[in-house]
């Protein structure tokens, strides 16, 4: 993409309405614009990141055996009356009345709806287990929306729901999501630590939050350092096998946010040199809640003996749009965003330092074409601006690699390749750029 | 995907609530389930079709030079007061009051919002033209939702908006979309005919509907037969070039829905042997409306002479979820759906006629693996059902190719390959299946 033609309105000024760094950077780097309190439009650059995150979430859900559906945003209040949550949910639920005066709502979550879809379609234990997910916009009418997409009102979430014949099966489903979440966040370059959590309005017996570490995180985090270095991506995962040992491995060491923190246990269980006090951001939450919804909503299947069995359920959420902010909180510096490659909107930023120099522009056009041909997404800054403004913008938008083309280097047949994260620079011959970045 | 593990609840019975064939088939083939009046959940099989349609729309938008954004579903009433449409829009707009008693609405379209995003970001004629699209759920509170996803309340739509410095530029943008739409629908196996249309609540001077032909279509259509056979996909399109000749070619012959039909003109302009009376379904609509929104909303840029110029706009819509129904209306037979390959949820259905026969199941497993390896999406019917039920289900769900594996053929090293559309069958050696379908 050529920046001269790209809808990428970067801001030089610090936006006054933004209190946290990810919100400021998302506005300045042209990822989003607020359209109402806590509601955002995604501009092309931000949408590319959102889609990359969505793709990783989808791939990991599919790999775990979950199947994708898509439920609507608007739900009938009737559904929520069946489970008893309609009156309980509080003012965060956006309640709507349609033209026929029927009570509707903008779904903040989907336990009720998925339970009815399941109960109408699945009648036998032979069709279990089932795990259905969707990636859809949700609405929670926060009293004070803030922190940009980190605590917006309309937000994109992956939520899924497992159905099993018994508790043992439900725990296997829970463990699959536990491991799948570790992989999902690791692929985004995040260190996510599962922590025992309260179940809140979803309810249930067993629950973990997945917290990523970020200096500017919303919660204080206390954990064993050993958790930070654990690598899930190097493991071979068999989702049909027994995942309990992996779950145990990740839950055996102390980890808690301030809400659940127990100073005494922390000091007793974690040697002084291994104690990590950090800050974190919640990006995922998983729940096992048994028959909390299946019982009132009568989601039953015929069991092996012909008797009617109420299914055991769990639900699992990842804040997809929230992750865009969370990744920035975890990965930025004074100059701007530093995207992990797996979610970067483009892998390479190509800087034409002298657009009015025919040789420089020709070299940029050649590189741009060659990178595109090699399948490497590239953003070409071909704007008529001074080099300083281009350097600043490219650091701000945070693409992993910069290729800097100026008249001096080019005279020697060379360009500069800069790694955004480390700042390391190297001179690379023009015809070696694709191989260097491929 | 193995049907034994797939969330694909097909129905043998004819659903009584469905009045038209696409609605009946979408319910029977397990594509969607209604969750409230005119609101549908997409099950895995239907979602695959929806995503394929979305992908084609996206690819053609990108190819035309449009850039993707994503605007939220919930909008502020303030925006619509600025354009003057808030009070004018009528009861189809789903009006919402949030917890702070602010008037909000579920967007039925996005002219106002995109105009504010544009005016806040673009200040100079040098940044024109711009064309921004998004694919997002919309809501129109139909008084009597019916015909399944063809006239639902919550629906997925691609809408985009062009911004130009003058009318000539705006017409070029309009023409780009005109041609892009011809390509988009043709890639879905549809015959789409552009017809002059009224501009309705969007407003404006120039407008075309894109109508696809389907025996069960909602409107009567009168047109010159020559339009039906025109092939856009064989043309080389240069979106930077002059597209007026192509637009003229498609608009020079008579075509009108009953609303705009002029019997006298039809008979005068179209020779008797060339007159086509058919039925059609609207799947796209494009508008040029000049400064209708940019003027009240003050979307101006600095022109080449430094003067402030109010931008010229157009908007363009494709009913993405509606297309799932429309394609079925255009492509089905007595046994079920007949998917065009480009949108089919899977290319191949593999029927294991005797799951308890080890040799047959082994052959199916081999084929399933080989097709997957070759990148050919395959749905394997490995369920413990009689052949008759499997034949009926596979015809119903309408995958383009069926591969039928039974003990008799297998003894001779052969399977049957059936083309769903033509019904043609051929015997193919087991190791020739991938090459035959690749």
PDB file of C-alpha atoms in Angstrom, chain A residues 4-7 9 33 35-37 39-44 47 51 58 67-74 76 91-92 94 96 98-100 102 104 106 113 117 121-122 130 132 136-137 139 141-143 153-154, chain B residues 4-7 9 33 35-37 39-44 47 51 58 67-74 76 91-92 94 96 98-100 102 104 106 113 117 121-122 130 132 136-137 139 141-143 153-154:
ATOM      1  CA  UNK A   4       0.001   8.737  -0.502  1.00  0.00           C
ATOM      2  CA  UNK A   5      -3.202   6.842  -1.276  1.00  0.00           C
ATOM      3  CA  UNK A   6      -3.843   5.241   2.097  1.00  0.00           C
ATOM      4  CA  UNK A   7      -6.508   6.354   4.560  1.00  0.00           C
ATOM      5  CA  UNK A   9      -4.582   9.830   9.318  1.00  0.00           C
ATOM      6  CA  UNK A  33     -11.514   6.980  15.743  1.00  0.00           C
ATOM      7  CA  UNK A  35     -17.640   7.806  17.010  1.00  0.00           C
ATOM      8  CA  UNK A  36     -19.567   7.957  20.319  1.00  0.00           C
ATOM      9  CA  UNK A  37     -18.529   7.427  23.934  1.00  0.00           C
ATOM     10  CA  UNK A  39     -17.625   3.217  20.440  1.00  0.00           C
ATOM     11  CA  UNK A  40     -14.954   3.162  17.757  1.00  0.00           C
ATOM     12  CA  UNK A  41     -14.610   2.975  14.009  1.00  0.00           C
ATOM     13  CA  UNK A  42     -11.649   0.943  12.798  1.00  0.00           C
ATOM     14  CA  UNK A  43      -9.644   2.635  10.081  1.00  0.00           C
ATOM     15  CA  UNK A  44      -7.804   0.484   7.495  1.00  0.00           C
ATOM     16  CA  UNK A  47      -8.620  -3.169  10.940  1.00  0.00           C
ATOM     17  CA  UNK A  51      -8.167  -9.163  11.459  1.00  0.00           C
ATOM     18  CA  UNK A  58      -9.845 -18.626  14.700  1.00  0.00           C
ATOM     19  CA  UNK A  67     -16.643 -25.120  15.249  1.00  0.00           C
ATOM     20  CA  UNK A  68     -17.463 -21.605  14.151  1.00  0.00           C
ATOM     21  CA  UNK A  69     -21.002 -20.228  14.072  1.00  0.00           C
ATOM     22  CA  UNK A  70     -22.208 -16.645  14.029  1.00  0.00           C
ATOM     23  CA  UNK A  71     -24.974 -15.521  16.313  1.00  0.00           C
ATOM     24  CA  UNK A  72     -26.726 -12.181  15.830  1.00  0.00           C
ATOM     25  CA  UNK A  73     -26.006  -9.111  17.942  1.00  0.00           C
ATOM     26  CA  UNK A  74     -29.658  -8.487  18.817  1.00  0.00           C
ATOM     27  CA  UNK A  76     -34.806 -11.448  22.451  1.00  0.00           C
ATOM     28  CA  UNK A  91     -27.663  -1.482  33.525  1.00  0.00           C
ATOM     29  CA  UNK A  92     -24.674  -2.699  31.496  1.00  0.00           C
ATOM     30  CA  UNK A  94     -28.286  -2.369  26.417  1.00  0.00           C
ATOM     31  CA  UNK A  96     -33.997  -2.145  23.321  1.00  0.00           C
ATOM     32  CA  UNK A  98     -38.499  -2.820  18.794  1.00  0.00           C
ATOM     33  CA  UNK A  99     -41.340  -1.296  16.763  1.00  0.00           C
ATOM     34  CA  UNK A 100     -43.750  -3.937  18.007  1.00  0.00           C
ATOM     35  CA  UNK A 102     -40.989  -6.363  22.109  1.00  0.00           C
ATOM     36  CA  UNK A 104     -34.830  -6.970  22.877  1.00  0.00           C
ATOM     37  CA  UNK A 106     -27.764  -6.121  22.359  1.00  0.00           C
ATOM     38  CA  UNK A 113     -28.760 -18.243  22.738  1.00  0.00           C
ATOM     39  CA  UNK A 117     -29.460 -23.582  19.365  1.00  0.00           C
ATOM     40  CA  UNK A 121     -30.377 -29.581  17.292  1.00  0.00           C
ATOM     41  CA  UNK A 122     -28.604 -32.123  19.494  1.00  0.00           C
ATOM     42  CA  UNK A 130     -19.599 -30.096  21.016  1.00  0.00           C
ATOM     43  CA  UNK A 132     -19.198 -23.879  19.228  1.00  0.00           C
ATOM     44  CA  UNK A 136     -19.062 -11.184  17.034  1.00  0.00           C
ATOM     45  CA  UNK A 137     -19.601  -7.635  18.280  1.00  0.00           C
ATOM     46  CA  UNK A 139     -22.209  -4.343  23.740  1.00  0.00           C
ATOM     47  CA  UNK A 141     -23.180  -0.157  28.391  1.00  0.00           C
ATOM     48  CA  UNK A 142     -20.302   0.815  30.679  1.00  0.00           C
ATOM     49  CA  UNK A 143     -21.207   3.710  32.921  1.00  0.00           C
ATOM     50  CA  UNK A 153     -18.960  -0.272  24.924  1.00  0.00           C
ATOM     51  CA  UNK A 154     -19.120  -2.006  21.538  1.00  0.00           C
TER      52      UNK A 154
ATOM     53  CA  UNK B   4     -20.500 -37.399  12.543  1.00  0.00           C
ATOM     54  CA  UNK B   5     -18.766 -34.550  14.381  1.00  0.00           C
ATOM     55  CA  UNK B   6     -20.226 -31.594  12.494  1.00  0.00           C
ATOM     56  CA  UNK B   7     -22.883 -29.271  13.830  1.00  0.00           C
ATOM     57  CA  UNK B   9     -28.671 -30.242  11.826  1.00  0.00           C
ATOM     58  CA  UNK B  33     -31.787 -20.905  12.590  1.00  0.00           C
ATOM     59  CA  UNK B  35     -33.512 -16.671  16.924  1.00  0.00           C
ATOM     60  CA  UNK B  36     -36.131 -13.866  16.872  1.00  0.00           C
ATOM     61  CA  UNK B  37     -38.422 -12.545  14.134  1.00  0.00           C
ATOM     62  CA  UNK B  39     -32.974 -12.431  13.105  1.00  0.00           C
ATOM     63  CA  UNK B  40     -30.853 -15.466  12.344  1.00  0.00           C
ATOM     64  CA  UNK B  41     -27.942 -17.393  13.772  1.00  0.00           C
ATOM     65  CA  UNK B  42     -25.558 -18.793  11.181  1.00  0.00           C
ATOM     66  CA  UNK B  43     -24.599 -22.410  11.776  1.00  0.00           C
ATOM     67  CA  UNK B  44     -21.177 -23.645  10.603  1.00  0.00           C
ATOM     68  CA  UNK B  47     -21.309 -19.386   7.829  1.00  0.00           C
ATOM     69  CA  UNK B  51     -17.664 -16.043   4.396  1.00  0.00           C
ATOM     70  CA  UNK B  58     -13.787  -7.990  -0.413  1.00  0.00           C
ATOM     71  CA  UNK B  67     -10.086   0.509   1.244  1.00  0.00           C
ATOM     72  CA  UNK B  68     -11.662  -1.468   4.051  1.00  0.00           C
ATOM     73  CA  UNK B  69     -12.673   0.080   7.364  1.00  0.00           C
ATOM     74  CA  UNK B  70     -15.090  -1.155   9.998  1.00  0.00           C
ATOM     75  CA  UNK B  71     -17.638   1.156  11.512  1.00  0.00           C
ATOM     76  CA  UNK B  72     -19.579   0.195  14.632  1.00  0.00           C
ATOM     77  CA  UNK B  73     -23.168  -1.022  14.595  1.00  0.00           C
ATOM     78  CA  UNK B  74     -24.388   1.489  17.180  1.00  0.00           C
ATOM     79  CA  UNK B  76     -25.291   8.355  17.874  1.00  0.00           C
ATOM     80  CA  UNK B  91     -39.929   3.225  12.173  1.00  0.00           C
ATOM     81  CA  UNK B  92     -37.500   0.945  10.321  1.00  0.00           C
ATOM     82  CA  UNK B  94     -34.079   0.746  15.536  1.00  0.00           C
ATOM     83  CA  UNK B  96     -32.126   2.962  21.308  1.00  0.00           C
ATOM     84  CA  UNK B  98     -28.511   4.172  26.460  1.00  0.00           C
ATOM     85  CA  UNK B  99     -28.126   4.221  30.242  1.00  0.00           C
ATOM     86  CA  UNK B 100     -27.383   7.948  30.180  1.00  0.00           C
ATOM     87  CA  UNK B 102     -28.683   9.459  25.044  1.00  0.00           C
ATOM     88  CA  UNK B 104     -28.607   6.044  19.835  1.00  0.00           C
ATOM     89  CA  UNK B 106     -28.537   0.586  15.263  1.00  0.00           C
ATOM     90  CA  UNK B 113     -20.727   8.301   9.997  1.00  0.00           C
ATOM     91  CA  UNK B 117     -14.661  10.188   9.536  1.00  0.00           C
ATOM     92  CA  UNK B 121      -9.148  13.215   8.321  1.00  0.00           C
ATOM     93  CA  UNK B 122      -9.013  14.515   4.764  1.00  0.00           C
ATOM     94  CA  UNK B 130     -11.156   8.086  -1.666  1.00  0.00           C
ATOM     95  CA  UNK B 132     -13.979   3.420   1.852  1.00  0.00           C
ATOM     96  CA  UNK B 136     -20.851  -4.922   8.876  1.00  0.00           C
ATOM     97  CA  UNK B 137     -24.175  -5.991  10.385  1.00  0.00           C
ATOM     98  CA  UNK B 139     -30.530  -3.496  11.332  1.00  0.00           C
ATOM     99  CA  UNK B 141     -36.825  -2.992  11.876  1.00  0.00           C
ATOM    100  CA  UNK B 142     -39.070  -4.375   9.128  1.00  0.00           C
ATOM    101  CA  UNK B 143     -42.696  -4.358  10.150  1.00  0.00           C
ATOM    102  CA  UNK B 153     -34.009  -7.407  10.316  1.00  0.00           C
ATOM    103  CA  UNK B 154     -30.347  -7.941  11.195  1.00  0.00           C
TER     104      UNK B 154
END
